[in-house]
Coordinates of C-alpha atoms in Angstrom, one line a residue:
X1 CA 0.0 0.0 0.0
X2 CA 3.0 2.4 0.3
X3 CA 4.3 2.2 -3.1
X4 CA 2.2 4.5 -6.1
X5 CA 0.7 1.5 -8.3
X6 CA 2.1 3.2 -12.0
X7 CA 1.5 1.4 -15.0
X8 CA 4.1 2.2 -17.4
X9 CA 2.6 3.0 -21.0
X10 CA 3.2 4.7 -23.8
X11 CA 1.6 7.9 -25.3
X12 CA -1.6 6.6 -26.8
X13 CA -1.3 5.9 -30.6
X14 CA -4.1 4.4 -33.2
X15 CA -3.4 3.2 -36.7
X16 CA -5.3 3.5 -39.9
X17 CA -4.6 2.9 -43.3
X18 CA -5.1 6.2 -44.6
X19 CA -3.0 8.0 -42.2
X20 CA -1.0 5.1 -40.5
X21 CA 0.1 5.7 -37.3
X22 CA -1.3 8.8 -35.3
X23 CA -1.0 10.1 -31.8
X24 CA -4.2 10.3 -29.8
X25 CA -5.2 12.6 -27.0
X26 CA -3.7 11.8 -23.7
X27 CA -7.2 10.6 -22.0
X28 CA -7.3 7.4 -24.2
X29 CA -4.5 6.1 -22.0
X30 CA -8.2 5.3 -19.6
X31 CA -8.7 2.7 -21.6
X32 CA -6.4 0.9 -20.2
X33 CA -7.6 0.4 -16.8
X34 CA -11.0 -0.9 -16.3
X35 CA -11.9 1.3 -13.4
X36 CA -14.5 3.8 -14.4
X37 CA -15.1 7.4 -13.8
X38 CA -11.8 7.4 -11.7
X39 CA -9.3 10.6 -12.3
X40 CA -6.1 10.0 -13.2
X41 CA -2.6 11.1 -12.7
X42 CA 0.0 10.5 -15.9
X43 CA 3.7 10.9 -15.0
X44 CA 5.7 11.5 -18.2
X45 CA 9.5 11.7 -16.8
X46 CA 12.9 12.0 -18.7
X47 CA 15.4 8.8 -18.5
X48 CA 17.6 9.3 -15.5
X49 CA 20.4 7.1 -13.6
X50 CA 18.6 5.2 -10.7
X51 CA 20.1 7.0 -8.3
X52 CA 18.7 10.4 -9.8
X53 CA 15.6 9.1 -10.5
X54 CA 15.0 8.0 -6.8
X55 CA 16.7 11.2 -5.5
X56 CA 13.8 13.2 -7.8
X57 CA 10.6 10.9 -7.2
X58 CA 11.4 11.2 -3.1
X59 CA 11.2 14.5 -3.4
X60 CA 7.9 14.8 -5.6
X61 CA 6.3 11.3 -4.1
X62 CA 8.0 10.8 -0.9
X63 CA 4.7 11.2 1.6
X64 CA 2.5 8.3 3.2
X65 CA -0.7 10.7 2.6
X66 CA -0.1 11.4 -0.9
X67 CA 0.9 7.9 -1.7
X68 CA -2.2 6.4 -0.3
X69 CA -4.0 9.4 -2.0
X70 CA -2.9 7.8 -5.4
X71 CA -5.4 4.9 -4.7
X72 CA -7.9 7.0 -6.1
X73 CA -6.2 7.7 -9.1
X74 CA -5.5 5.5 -12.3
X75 CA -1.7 6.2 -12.1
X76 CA 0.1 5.8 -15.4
X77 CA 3.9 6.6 -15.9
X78 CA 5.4 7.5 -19.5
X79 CA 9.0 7.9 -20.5
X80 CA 9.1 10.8 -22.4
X81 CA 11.8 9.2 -24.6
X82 CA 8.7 7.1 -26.3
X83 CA 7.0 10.0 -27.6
X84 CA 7.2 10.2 -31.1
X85 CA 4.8 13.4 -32.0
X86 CA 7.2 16.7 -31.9
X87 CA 4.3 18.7 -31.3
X88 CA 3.3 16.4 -28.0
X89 CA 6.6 16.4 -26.9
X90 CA 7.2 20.1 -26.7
X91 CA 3.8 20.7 -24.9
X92 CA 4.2 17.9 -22.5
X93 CA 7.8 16.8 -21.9
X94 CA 9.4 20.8 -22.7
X95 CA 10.2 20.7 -19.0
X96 CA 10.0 17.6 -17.0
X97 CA 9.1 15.6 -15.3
X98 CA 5.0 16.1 -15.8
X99 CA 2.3 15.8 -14.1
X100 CA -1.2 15.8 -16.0
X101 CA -4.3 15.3 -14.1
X102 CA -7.3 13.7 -15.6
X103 CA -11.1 13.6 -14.9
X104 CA -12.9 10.6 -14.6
X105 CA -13.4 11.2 -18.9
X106 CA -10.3 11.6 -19.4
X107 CA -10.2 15.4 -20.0
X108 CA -7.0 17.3 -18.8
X109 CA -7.5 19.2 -16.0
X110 CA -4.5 20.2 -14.6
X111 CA -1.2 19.9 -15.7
X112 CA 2.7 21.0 -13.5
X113 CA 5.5 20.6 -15.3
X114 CA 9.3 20.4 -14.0
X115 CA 10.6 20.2 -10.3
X116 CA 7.7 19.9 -7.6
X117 CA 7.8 19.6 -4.2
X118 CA 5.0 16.3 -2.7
X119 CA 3.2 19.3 -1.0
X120 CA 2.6 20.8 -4.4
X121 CA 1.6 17.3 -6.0
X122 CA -0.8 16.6 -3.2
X123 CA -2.4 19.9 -3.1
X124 CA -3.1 19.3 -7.2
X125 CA -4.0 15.7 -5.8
X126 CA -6.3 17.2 -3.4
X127 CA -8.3 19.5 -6.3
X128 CA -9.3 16.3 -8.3
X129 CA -10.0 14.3 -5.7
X130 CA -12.7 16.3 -4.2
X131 CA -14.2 17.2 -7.5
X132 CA -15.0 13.5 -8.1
X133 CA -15.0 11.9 -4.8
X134 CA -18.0 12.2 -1.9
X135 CA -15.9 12.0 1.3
X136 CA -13.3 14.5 2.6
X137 CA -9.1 13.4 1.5
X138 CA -7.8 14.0 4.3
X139 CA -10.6 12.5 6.7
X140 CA -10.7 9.6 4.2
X141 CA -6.1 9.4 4.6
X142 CA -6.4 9.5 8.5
X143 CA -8.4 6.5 8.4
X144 CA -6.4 4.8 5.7
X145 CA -3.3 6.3 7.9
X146 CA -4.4 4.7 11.2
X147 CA -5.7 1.0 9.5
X148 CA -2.4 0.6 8.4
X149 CA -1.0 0.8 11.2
X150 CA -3.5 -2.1 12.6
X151 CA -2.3 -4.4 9.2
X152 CA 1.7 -4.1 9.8
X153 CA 1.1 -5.4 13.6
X154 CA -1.2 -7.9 12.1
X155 CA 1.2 -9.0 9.2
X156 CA 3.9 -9.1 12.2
X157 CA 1.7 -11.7 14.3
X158 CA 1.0 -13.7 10.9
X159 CA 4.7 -13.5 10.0
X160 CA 5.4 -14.6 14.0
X161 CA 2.5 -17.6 13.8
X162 CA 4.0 -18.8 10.5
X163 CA 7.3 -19.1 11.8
X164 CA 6.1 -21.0 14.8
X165 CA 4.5 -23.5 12.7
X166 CA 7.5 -23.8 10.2
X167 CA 9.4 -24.7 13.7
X168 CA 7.2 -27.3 14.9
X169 CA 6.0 -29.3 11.9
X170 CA 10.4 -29.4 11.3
X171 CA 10.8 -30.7 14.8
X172 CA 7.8 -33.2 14.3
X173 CA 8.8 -34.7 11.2
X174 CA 10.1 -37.6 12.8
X175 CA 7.7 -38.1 14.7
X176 CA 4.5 -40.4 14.9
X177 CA 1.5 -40.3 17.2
X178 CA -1.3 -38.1 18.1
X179 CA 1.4 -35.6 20.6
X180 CA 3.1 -34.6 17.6
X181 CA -0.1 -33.8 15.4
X182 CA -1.8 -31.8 18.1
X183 CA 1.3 -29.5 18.8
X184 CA 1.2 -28.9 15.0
X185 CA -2.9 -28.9 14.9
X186 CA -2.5 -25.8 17.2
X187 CA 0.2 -23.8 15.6
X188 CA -1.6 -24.4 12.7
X189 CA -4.6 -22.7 14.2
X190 CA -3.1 -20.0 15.2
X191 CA -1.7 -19.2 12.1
X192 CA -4.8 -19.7 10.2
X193 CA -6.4 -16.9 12.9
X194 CA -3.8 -14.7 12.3
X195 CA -4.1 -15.0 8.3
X196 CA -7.4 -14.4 8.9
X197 CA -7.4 -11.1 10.9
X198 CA -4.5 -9.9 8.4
X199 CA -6.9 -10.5 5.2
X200 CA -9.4 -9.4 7.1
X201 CA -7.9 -5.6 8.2
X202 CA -6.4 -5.8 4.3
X203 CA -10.1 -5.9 3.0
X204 CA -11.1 -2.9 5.1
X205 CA -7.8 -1.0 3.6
X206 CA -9.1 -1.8 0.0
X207 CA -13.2 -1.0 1.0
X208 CA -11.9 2.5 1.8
X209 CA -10.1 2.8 -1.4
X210 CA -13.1 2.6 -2.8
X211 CA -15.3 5.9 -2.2
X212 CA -18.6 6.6 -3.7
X213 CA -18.1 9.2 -6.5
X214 CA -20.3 12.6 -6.3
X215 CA -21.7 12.0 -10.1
X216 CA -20.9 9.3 -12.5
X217 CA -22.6 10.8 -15.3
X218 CA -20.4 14.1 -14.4
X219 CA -17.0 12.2 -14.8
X220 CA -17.7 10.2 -17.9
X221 CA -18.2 9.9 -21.0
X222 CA -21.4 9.0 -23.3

């Protein structure tokens, strides 16, 4: 949950064979996700050295809030270096790396362009968000915030009641008779409780990435 879910793609393209290969507009990159009516954030960034290219996405990404935020967001990354229309490239990757906000249909509605701080991407973040979404972000984040916090002790006891039972079914496995199986029988139970409260706190997590959206008929297309 605390890494942004990008989908690397290229600019959107369609082919005919009267004018061959043509660049579309940008919000036909929606078609590749088959979540509807949700904005969406396109990242169109230069080719850098990994250590660069960390260096720059911490600084513009580097925040639990705005990283959870992104769940709301088809999240699509594109190396600029694929685009092949001049004209597209000098609007969109003149001064990178880009950030170009999408409605629900796909229509641009915000775009920043070069260096920015993950205060300035989460207040664009922010904008979207509440023109599509019901509930308050930052009300919606605190809750998101604080059930995290509830699945990392839980994934610990999971991780913790696996181990145990690793242990004991290796020290039983020479061993015959109904001792053996129970000690295993309840490490086994345990573990299956502590899957269960994981998967179950995981759901809740996912349930609240999923907000009711102010008007459907607003944010897409006929």
């Amino acid at each position: 949950m605390l890494d942004i879910d990008w989908l690397p793609a290229d600019w959107p393209t369609a082919w005919d064979e009267k004018y061959g290969e043509r660049s579309m507009p940008i919000g036909h990159l929606l078609q590749l996700s088959d979540r509807k009516h949700v904005p969406a954030i396109v990242y169109i960034h230069d080719s850098l050295e990994a250590e660069a290219e960390a260096e720059l996405e911490a600084d513009m990404f580097g925040n639990e809030d705005l990283i959870l935020g992104t769940r709301f967001f088809r999240c699509y990354r594109i190396n600029a270096s694929s685009i092949q229309d001049e004209k597209i490239k000098a609007e969109f990757a003149r001064k990178l790396p880009t950030l170009v906000f999408l409605d629900g249909r796909g229509d641009e509605v915000m775009r920043l362009q070069g260096k920015n701080r993950a205060s300035r991407v989460q207040s664009a973040m922010k904008k979207v968000f509440g023109d599509h979404f019901k509930v308050s972000m930052p009300k919606v984040l605190r809750q998101m915030s604080d059930l995290l916090d509830d699945v990392e002790r839980a994934e610990d006891k999971m991780a913790d009641a696996r181990r145990l039972l690793d242990d004991v079914e290796e020290r039983m496995a020479d061993r015959d008779g109904d001792t053996a199986e129970k000690k295993i029988e309840k490490r086994r139970e345990a573990y299956e409780v502590a899957k269960a409260e994981f998967e179950k706190l995981l759901a809740k997590v996912v349930e609240l990435a999923n907000q009711p959206l102010k008007n459907a008929d607003v944010t897409s297309k006929p």
